[in-house]
CSV table of C-alpha atoms and ligand atoms in Angstrom, one decimal:
chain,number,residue,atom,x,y,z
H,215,UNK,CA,1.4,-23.0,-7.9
H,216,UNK,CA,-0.7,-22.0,-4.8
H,217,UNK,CA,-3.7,-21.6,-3.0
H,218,UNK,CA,-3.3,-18.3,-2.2
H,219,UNK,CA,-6.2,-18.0,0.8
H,220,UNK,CA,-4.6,-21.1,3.0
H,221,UNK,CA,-1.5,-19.4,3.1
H,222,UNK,CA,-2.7,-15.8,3.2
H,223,UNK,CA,-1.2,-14.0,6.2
H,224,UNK,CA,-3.4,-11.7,8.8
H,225,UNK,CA,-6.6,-10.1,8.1
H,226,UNK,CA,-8.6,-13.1,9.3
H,227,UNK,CA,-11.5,-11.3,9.9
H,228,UNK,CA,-12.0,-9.7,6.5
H,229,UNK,CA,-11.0,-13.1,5.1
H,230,UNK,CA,-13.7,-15.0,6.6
H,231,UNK,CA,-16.3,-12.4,6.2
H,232,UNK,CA,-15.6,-11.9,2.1
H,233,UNK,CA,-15.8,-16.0,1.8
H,234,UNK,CA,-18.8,-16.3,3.7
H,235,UNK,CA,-20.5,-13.5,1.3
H,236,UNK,CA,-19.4,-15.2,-1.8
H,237,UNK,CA,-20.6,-18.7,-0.4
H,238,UNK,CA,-23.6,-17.1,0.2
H,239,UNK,CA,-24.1,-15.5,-3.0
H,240,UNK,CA,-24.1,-12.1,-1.7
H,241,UNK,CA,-20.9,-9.9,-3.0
H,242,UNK,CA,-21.6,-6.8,-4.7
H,243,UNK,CA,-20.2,-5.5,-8.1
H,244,UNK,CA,-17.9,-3.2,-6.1
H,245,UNK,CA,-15.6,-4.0,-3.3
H,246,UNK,CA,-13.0,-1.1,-2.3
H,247,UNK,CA,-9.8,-2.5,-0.6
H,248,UNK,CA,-7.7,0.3,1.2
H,249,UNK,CA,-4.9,0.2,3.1
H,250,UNK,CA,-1.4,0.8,3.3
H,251,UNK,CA,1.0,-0.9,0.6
H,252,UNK,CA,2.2,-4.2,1.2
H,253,UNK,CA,-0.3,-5.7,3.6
H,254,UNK,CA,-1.8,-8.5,1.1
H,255,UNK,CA,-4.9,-6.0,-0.2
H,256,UNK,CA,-3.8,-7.7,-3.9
H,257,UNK,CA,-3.3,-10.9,-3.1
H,258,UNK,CA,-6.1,-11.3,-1.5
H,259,UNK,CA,-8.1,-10.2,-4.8
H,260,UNK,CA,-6.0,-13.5,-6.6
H,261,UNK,CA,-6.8,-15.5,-3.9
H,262,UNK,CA,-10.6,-15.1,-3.8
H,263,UNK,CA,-10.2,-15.3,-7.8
H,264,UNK,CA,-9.2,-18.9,-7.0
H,265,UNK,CA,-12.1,-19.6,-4.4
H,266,UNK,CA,-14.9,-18.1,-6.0
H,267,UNK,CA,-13.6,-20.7,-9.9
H,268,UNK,CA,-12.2,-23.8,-8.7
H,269,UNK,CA,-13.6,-26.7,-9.7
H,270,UNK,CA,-12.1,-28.9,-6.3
H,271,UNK,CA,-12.3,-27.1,-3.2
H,272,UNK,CA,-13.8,-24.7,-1.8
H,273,UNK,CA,-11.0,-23.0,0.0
H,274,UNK,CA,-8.8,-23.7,-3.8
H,275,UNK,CA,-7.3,-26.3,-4.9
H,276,UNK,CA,-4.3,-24.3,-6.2
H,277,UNK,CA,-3.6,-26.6,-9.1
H,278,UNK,CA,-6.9,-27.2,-11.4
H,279,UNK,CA,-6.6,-24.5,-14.7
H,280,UNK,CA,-9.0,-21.8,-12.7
H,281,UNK,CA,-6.7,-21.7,-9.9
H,282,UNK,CA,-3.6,-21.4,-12.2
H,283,UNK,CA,-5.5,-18.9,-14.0
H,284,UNK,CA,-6.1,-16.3,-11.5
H,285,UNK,CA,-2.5,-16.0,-11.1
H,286,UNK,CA,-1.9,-15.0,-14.4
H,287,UNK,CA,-1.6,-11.2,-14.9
H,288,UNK,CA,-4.5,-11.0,-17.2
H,289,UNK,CA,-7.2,-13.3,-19.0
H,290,UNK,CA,-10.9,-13.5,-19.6
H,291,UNK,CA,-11.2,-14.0,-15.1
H,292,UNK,CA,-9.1,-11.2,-14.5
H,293,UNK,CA,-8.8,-8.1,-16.0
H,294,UNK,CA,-6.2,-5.4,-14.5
H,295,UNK,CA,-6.4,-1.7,-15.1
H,296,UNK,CA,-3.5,0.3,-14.2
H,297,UNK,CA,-2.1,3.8,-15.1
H,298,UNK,CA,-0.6,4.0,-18.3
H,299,UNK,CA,0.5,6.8,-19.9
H,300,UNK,CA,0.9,10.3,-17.8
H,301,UNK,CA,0.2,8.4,-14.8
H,302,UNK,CA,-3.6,8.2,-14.5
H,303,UNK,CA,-5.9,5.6,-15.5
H,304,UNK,CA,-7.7,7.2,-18.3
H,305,UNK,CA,-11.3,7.3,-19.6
H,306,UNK,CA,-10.3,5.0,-22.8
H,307,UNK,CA,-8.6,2.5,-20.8
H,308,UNK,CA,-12.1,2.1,-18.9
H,309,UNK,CA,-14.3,1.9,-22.1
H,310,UNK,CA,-11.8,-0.7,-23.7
H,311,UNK,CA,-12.6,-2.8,-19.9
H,312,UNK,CA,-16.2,-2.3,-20.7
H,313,UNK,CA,-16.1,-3.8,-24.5
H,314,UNK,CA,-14.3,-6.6,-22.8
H,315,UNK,CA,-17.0,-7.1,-20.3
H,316,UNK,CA,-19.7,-7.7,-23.3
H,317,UNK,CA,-18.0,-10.8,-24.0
H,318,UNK,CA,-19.5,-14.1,-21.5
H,319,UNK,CA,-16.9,-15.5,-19.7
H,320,UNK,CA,-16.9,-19.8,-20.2
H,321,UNK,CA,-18.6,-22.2,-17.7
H,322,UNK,CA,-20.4,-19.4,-15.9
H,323,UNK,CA,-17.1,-18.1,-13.9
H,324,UNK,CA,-16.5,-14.9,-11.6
H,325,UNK,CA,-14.8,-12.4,-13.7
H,326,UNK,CA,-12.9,-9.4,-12.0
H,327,UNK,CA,-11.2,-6.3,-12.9
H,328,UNK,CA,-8.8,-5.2,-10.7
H,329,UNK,CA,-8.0,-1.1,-10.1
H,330,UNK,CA,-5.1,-0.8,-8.8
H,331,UNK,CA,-4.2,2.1,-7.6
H,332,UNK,CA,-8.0,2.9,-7.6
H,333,UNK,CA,-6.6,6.7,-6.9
H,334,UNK,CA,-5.3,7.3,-10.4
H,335,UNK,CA,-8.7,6.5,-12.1
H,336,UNK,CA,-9.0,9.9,-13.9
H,337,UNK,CA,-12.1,12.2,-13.2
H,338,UNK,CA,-13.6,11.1,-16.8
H,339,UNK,CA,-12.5,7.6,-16.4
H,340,UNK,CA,-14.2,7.4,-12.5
H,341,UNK,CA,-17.3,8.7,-14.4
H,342,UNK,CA,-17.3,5.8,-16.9
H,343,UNK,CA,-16.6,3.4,-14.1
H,344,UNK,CA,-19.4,4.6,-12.4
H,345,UNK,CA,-21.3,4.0,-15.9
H,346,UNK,CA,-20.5,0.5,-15.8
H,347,UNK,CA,-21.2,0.0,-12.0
H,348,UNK,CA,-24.9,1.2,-12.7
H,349,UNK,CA,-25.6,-2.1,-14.7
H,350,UNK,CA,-23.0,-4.2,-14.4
H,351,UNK,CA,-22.4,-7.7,-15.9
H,352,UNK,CA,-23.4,-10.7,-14.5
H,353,UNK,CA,-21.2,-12.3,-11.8
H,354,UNK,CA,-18.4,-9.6,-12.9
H,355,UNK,CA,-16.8,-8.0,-9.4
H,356,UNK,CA,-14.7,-4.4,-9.2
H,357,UNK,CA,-12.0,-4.4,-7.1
H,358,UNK,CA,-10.8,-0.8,-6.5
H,359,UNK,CA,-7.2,-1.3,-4.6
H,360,UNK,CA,-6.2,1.9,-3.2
H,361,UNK,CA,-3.7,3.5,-0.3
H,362,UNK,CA,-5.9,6.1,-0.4
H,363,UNK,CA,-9.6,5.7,0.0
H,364,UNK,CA,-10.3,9.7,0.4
H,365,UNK,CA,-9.2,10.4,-2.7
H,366,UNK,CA,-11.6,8.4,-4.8
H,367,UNK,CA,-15.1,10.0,-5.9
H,368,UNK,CA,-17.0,9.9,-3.0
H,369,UNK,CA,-19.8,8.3,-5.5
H,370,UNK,CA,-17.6,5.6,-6.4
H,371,UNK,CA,-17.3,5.0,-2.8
H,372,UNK,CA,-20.8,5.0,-1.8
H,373,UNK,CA,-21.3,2.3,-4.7
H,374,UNK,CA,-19.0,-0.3,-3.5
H,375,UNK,CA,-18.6,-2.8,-0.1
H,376,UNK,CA,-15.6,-0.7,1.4
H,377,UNK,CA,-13.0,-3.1,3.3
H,378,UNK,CA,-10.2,-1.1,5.4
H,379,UNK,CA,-6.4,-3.4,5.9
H,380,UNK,CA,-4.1,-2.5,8.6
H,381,UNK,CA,-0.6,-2.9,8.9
H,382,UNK,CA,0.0,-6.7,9.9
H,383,UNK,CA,1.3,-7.4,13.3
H,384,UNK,CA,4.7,-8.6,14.7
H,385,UNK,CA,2.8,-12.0,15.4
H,386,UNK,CA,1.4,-11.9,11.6
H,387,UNK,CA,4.7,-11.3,10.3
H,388,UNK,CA,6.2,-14.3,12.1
H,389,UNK,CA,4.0,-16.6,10.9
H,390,UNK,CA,5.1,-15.5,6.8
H,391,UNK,CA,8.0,-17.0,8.4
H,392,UNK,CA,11.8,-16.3,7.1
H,393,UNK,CA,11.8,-13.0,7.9
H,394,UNK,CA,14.6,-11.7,10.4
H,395,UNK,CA,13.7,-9.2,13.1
H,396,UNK,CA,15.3,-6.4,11.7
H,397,UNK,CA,13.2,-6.5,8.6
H,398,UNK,CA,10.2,-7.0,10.8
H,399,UNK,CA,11.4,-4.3,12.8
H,400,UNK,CA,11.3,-1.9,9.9
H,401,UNK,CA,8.9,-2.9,7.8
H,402,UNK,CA,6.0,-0.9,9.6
H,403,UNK,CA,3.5,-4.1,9.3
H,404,UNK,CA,4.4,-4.3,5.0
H,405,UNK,CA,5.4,-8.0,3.7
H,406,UNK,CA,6.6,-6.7,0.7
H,407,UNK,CA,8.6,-3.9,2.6
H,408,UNK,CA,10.1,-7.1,4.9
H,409,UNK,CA,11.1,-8.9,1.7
H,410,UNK,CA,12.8,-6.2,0.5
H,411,UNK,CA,14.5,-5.1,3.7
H,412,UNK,CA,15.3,-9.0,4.2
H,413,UNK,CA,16.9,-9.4,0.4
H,414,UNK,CA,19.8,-6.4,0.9
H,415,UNK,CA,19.0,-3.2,-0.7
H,416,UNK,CA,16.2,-1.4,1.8
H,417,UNK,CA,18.9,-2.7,4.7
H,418,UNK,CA,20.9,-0.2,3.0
H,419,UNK,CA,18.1,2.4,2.9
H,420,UNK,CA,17.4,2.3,6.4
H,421,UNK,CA,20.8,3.4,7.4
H,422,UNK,CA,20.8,6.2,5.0
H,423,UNK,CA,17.8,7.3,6.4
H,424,UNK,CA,18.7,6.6,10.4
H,425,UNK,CA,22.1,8.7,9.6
H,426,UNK,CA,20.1,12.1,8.3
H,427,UNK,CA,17.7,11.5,11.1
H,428,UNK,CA,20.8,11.5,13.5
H,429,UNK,CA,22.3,14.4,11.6
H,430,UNK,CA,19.2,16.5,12.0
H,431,UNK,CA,18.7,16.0,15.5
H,432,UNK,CA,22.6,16.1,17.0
H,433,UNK,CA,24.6,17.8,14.7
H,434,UNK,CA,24.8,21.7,13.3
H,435,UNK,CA,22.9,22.6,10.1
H,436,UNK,CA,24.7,21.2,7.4
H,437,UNK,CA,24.5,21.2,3.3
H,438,UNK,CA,21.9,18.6,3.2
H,439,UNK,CA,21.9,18.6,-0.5
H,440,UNK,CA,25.9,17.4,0.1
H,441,UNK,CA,25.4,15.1,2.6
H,442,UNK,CA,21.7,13.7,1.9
H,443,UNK,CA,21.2,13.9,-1.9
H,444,UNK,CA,18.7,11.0,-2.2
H,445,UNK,CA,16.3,13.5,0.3
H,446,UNK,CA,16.3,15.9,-2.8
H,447,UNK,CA,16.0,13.4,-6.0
H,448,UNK,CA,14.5,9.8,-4.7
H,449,UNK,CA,11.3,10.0,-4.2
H,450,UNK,CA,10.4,6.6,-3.3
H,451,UNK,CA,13.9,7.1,-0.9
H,452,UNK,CA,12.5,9.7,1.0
H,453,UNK,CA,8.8,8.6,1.6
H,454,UNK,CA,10.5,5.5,3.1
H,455,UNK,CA,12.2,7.6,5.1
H,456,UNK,CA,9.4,9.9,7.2
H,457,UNK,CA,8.0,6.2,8.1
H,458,UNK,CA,11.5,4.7,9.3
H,459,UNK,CA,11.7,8.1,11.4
H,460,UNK,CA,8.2,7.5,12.5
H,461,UNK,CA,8.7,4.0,13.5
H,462,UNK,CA,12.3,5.1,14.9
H,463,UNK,CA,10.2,7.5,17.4
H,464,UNK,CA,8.2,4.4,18.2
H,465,UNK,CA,10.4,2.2,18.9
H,466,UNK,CA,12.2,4.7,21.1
H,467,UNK,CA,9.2,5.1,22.9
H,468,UNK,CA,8.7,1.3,23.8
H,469,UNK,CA,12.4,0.9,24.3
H,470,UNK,CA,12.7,-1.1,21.9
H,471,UNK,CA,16.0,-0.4,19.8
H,472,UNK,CA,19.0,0.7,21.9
H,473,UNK,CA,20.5,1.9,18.8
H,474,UNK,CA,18.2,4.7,19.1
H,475,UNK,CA,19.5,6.9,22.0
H,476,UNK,CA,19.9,9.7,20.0
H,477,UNK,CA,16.6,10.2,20.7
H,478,UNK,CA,15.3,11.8,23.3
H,479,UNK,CA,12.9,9.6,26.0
H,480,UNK,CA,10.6,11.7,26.9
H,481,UNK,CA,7.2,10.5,25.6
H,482,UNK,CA,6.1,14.4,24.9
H,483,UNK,CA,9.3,15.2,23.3
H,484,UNK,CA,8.9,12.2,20.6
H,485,UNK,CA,5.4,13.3,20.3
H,486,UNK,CA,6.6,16.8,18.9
H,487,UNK,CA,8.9,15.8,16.9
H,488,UNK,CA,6.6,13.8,15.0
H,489,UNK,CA,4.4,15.9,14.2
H,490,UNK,CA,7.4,18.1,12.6
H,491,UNK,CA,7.5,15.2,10.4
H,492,UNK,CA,4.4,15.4,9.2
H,493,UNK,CA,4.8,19.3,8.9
H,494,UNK,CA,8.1,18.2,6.8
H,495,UNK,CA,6.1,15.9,4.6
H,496,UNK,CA,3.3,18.1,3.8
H,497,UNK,CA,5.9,20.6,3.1
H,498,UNK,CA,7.8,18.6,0.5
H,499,UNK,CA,4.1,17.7,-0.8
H,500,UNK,CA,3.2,20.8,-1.5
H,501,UNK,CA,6.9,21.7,-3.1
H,502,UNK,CA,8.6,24.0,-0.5
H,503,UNK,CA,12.3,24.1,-1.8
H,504,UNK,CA,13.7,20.7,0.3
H,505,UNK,CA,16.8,22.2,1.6
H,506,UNK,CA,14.2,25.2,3.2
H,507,UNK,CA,11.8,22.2,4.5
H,508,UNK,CA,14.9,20.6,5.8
H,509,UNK,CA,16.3,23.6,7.8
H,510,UNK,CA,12.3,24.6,8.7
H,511,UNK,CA,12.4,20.8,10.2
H,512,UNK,CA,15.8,21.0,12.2
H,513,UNK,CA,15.5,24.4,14.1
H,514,UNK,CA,11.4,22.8,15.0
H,515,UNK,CA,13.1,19.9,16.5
H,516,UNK,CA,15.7,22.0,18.1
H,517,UNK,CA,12.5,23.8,20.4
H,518,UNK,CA,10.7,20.5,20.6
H,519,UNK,CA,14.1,19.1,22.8
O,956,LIG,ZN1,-8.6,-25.2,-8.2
């Protein structure tokens, strides 16, 4: 058990500012937390949880029931809403949050509902959030956790305190402490990306990606779909990938990984090739055939060099 705020890593700024509104009695019923994934927006929901009910401290005592209770996935101080069935937070999901909300919690306490990710609130469901928003209960705050702020109603948006996270620095990443350079390295400013780079498997990962990087840019077209399966049917694989590429260009660019010299120094050159990542994302968004996208991406780099 924990007091999540006095070991909450980076963001100081946002930190102090949301304590200093809640001491001061002044949150709204809506905060919106976007960022990328893995930089603490979540735990920093848990961890104001604790500050805003303890019943010892004012910065959490980490051990009275209120503290122990924010931790807990779900109770009558926190209540989650997530996607459930075909992927989207739907309309009933929100009205069951609401009946919830019609209960008082005990002893006066902040109650919050945590959205997370806000973006898969379904157009009928954002409507009934917006419903609740209009009137909502007594000390009860929304916490709408998304990587994607652009994509949520732009009347949900203008309801709520909207807080932007970066990607924690090299320095903040330090101070989590235990985590060795290479998963710093890699992790693209993502704790939870550094654990998991740290542990074994995204170690793994990374090379698979760093070899059909290399492949693409020094050897002749290949069957990708033979030599690079995960690119056509893991997801999660290849999204991890464009972002080890892009932080692969920017390390190169800083001269920062001599493992890297596959890549070409010029500054203008990294640039381009970059941006044909981005094309290559969008394209495999928007469902181009993947072995096309791929071929589309190595002949673009080839002109870029
Ligand atoms: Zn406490």
């Amino acid at each position: 058990v924990a007091a999540l705020i006095q070991s909450f890593i980076g963001h100081t700024a946002h930190k102090q500012a949301l304590l200093a509104g809640l001491k001061s009695q002044q949150w709204p019923a809506s905060f919106i937390f976007y960022g990328p994934d893995g930089v603490g927006k979540q735990t920093l929901v848990r961890a104001l949880l604790q500050v805003a009910n303890c019943e010892h401290s004012e910065l959490a005592c980490g051990v009275c029931s209120y503290c122990v209770r924010s931790l807990e996935e779900r109770n009558e101080l926190i209540i989650p809403l997530q996607p459930e069935s075909k992927k989207v937070i739907s309309v009933d999901q929100v009205r069951e949050v609401h009946q919830q909300l019609s209960l008082r919690v005990v002893g006066d306490k902040r109650r919050f509902v945590l959205i997370d990710p806000a973006d898969k609130l379904s157009p009928g469901a954002a409507n009934a959030l917006l419903k609740t928003l209009e009137e909502p209960p007594e000390r009860t705050h929304f916490f709408l956790v998304t990587q994607r702020v652009s994509r949520l109603l732009p009347t949900l948006r203008s309801r709520s305190q909207v807080w932007g996270f970066t990607a924690l620095s090299h320095e903040d990443m330090e101070v989590a402490g235990e985590l060795d350079p290479v998963a710093i390295r890699w992790s693209g400013g993502s704790l939870s990306l550094a654990k998991w780079i740290q542990d074994g498997p995204g170690k793994e990962a990374i090379d698979h990606s760093l070899q059909l990087f290399y492949s693409l840019l020094c050897e002749s077209p290949q069957d990708w779909k033979k030599n690079a399966p995960w690119f056509f049917s893991e997801d999660e694989q290849r999204e991890l990938s464009f972002r080890i590429w892009s932080l692969a260009l920017q390390q190169r660019a800083h001269g920062q990984n001599d493992n890297l010299e596959f890549l070409p120094a010029d500054p203008g050159q990294l640039a381009r090739i970059y941006e044909s990542i981005q094309d290559l994302q969008k394209d495999v968004e928007s469902h181009v055939d993947k072995q096309l996208a791929l071929d589309h991406f190595y002949y673009q780099i080839r002109e870029a060099q």
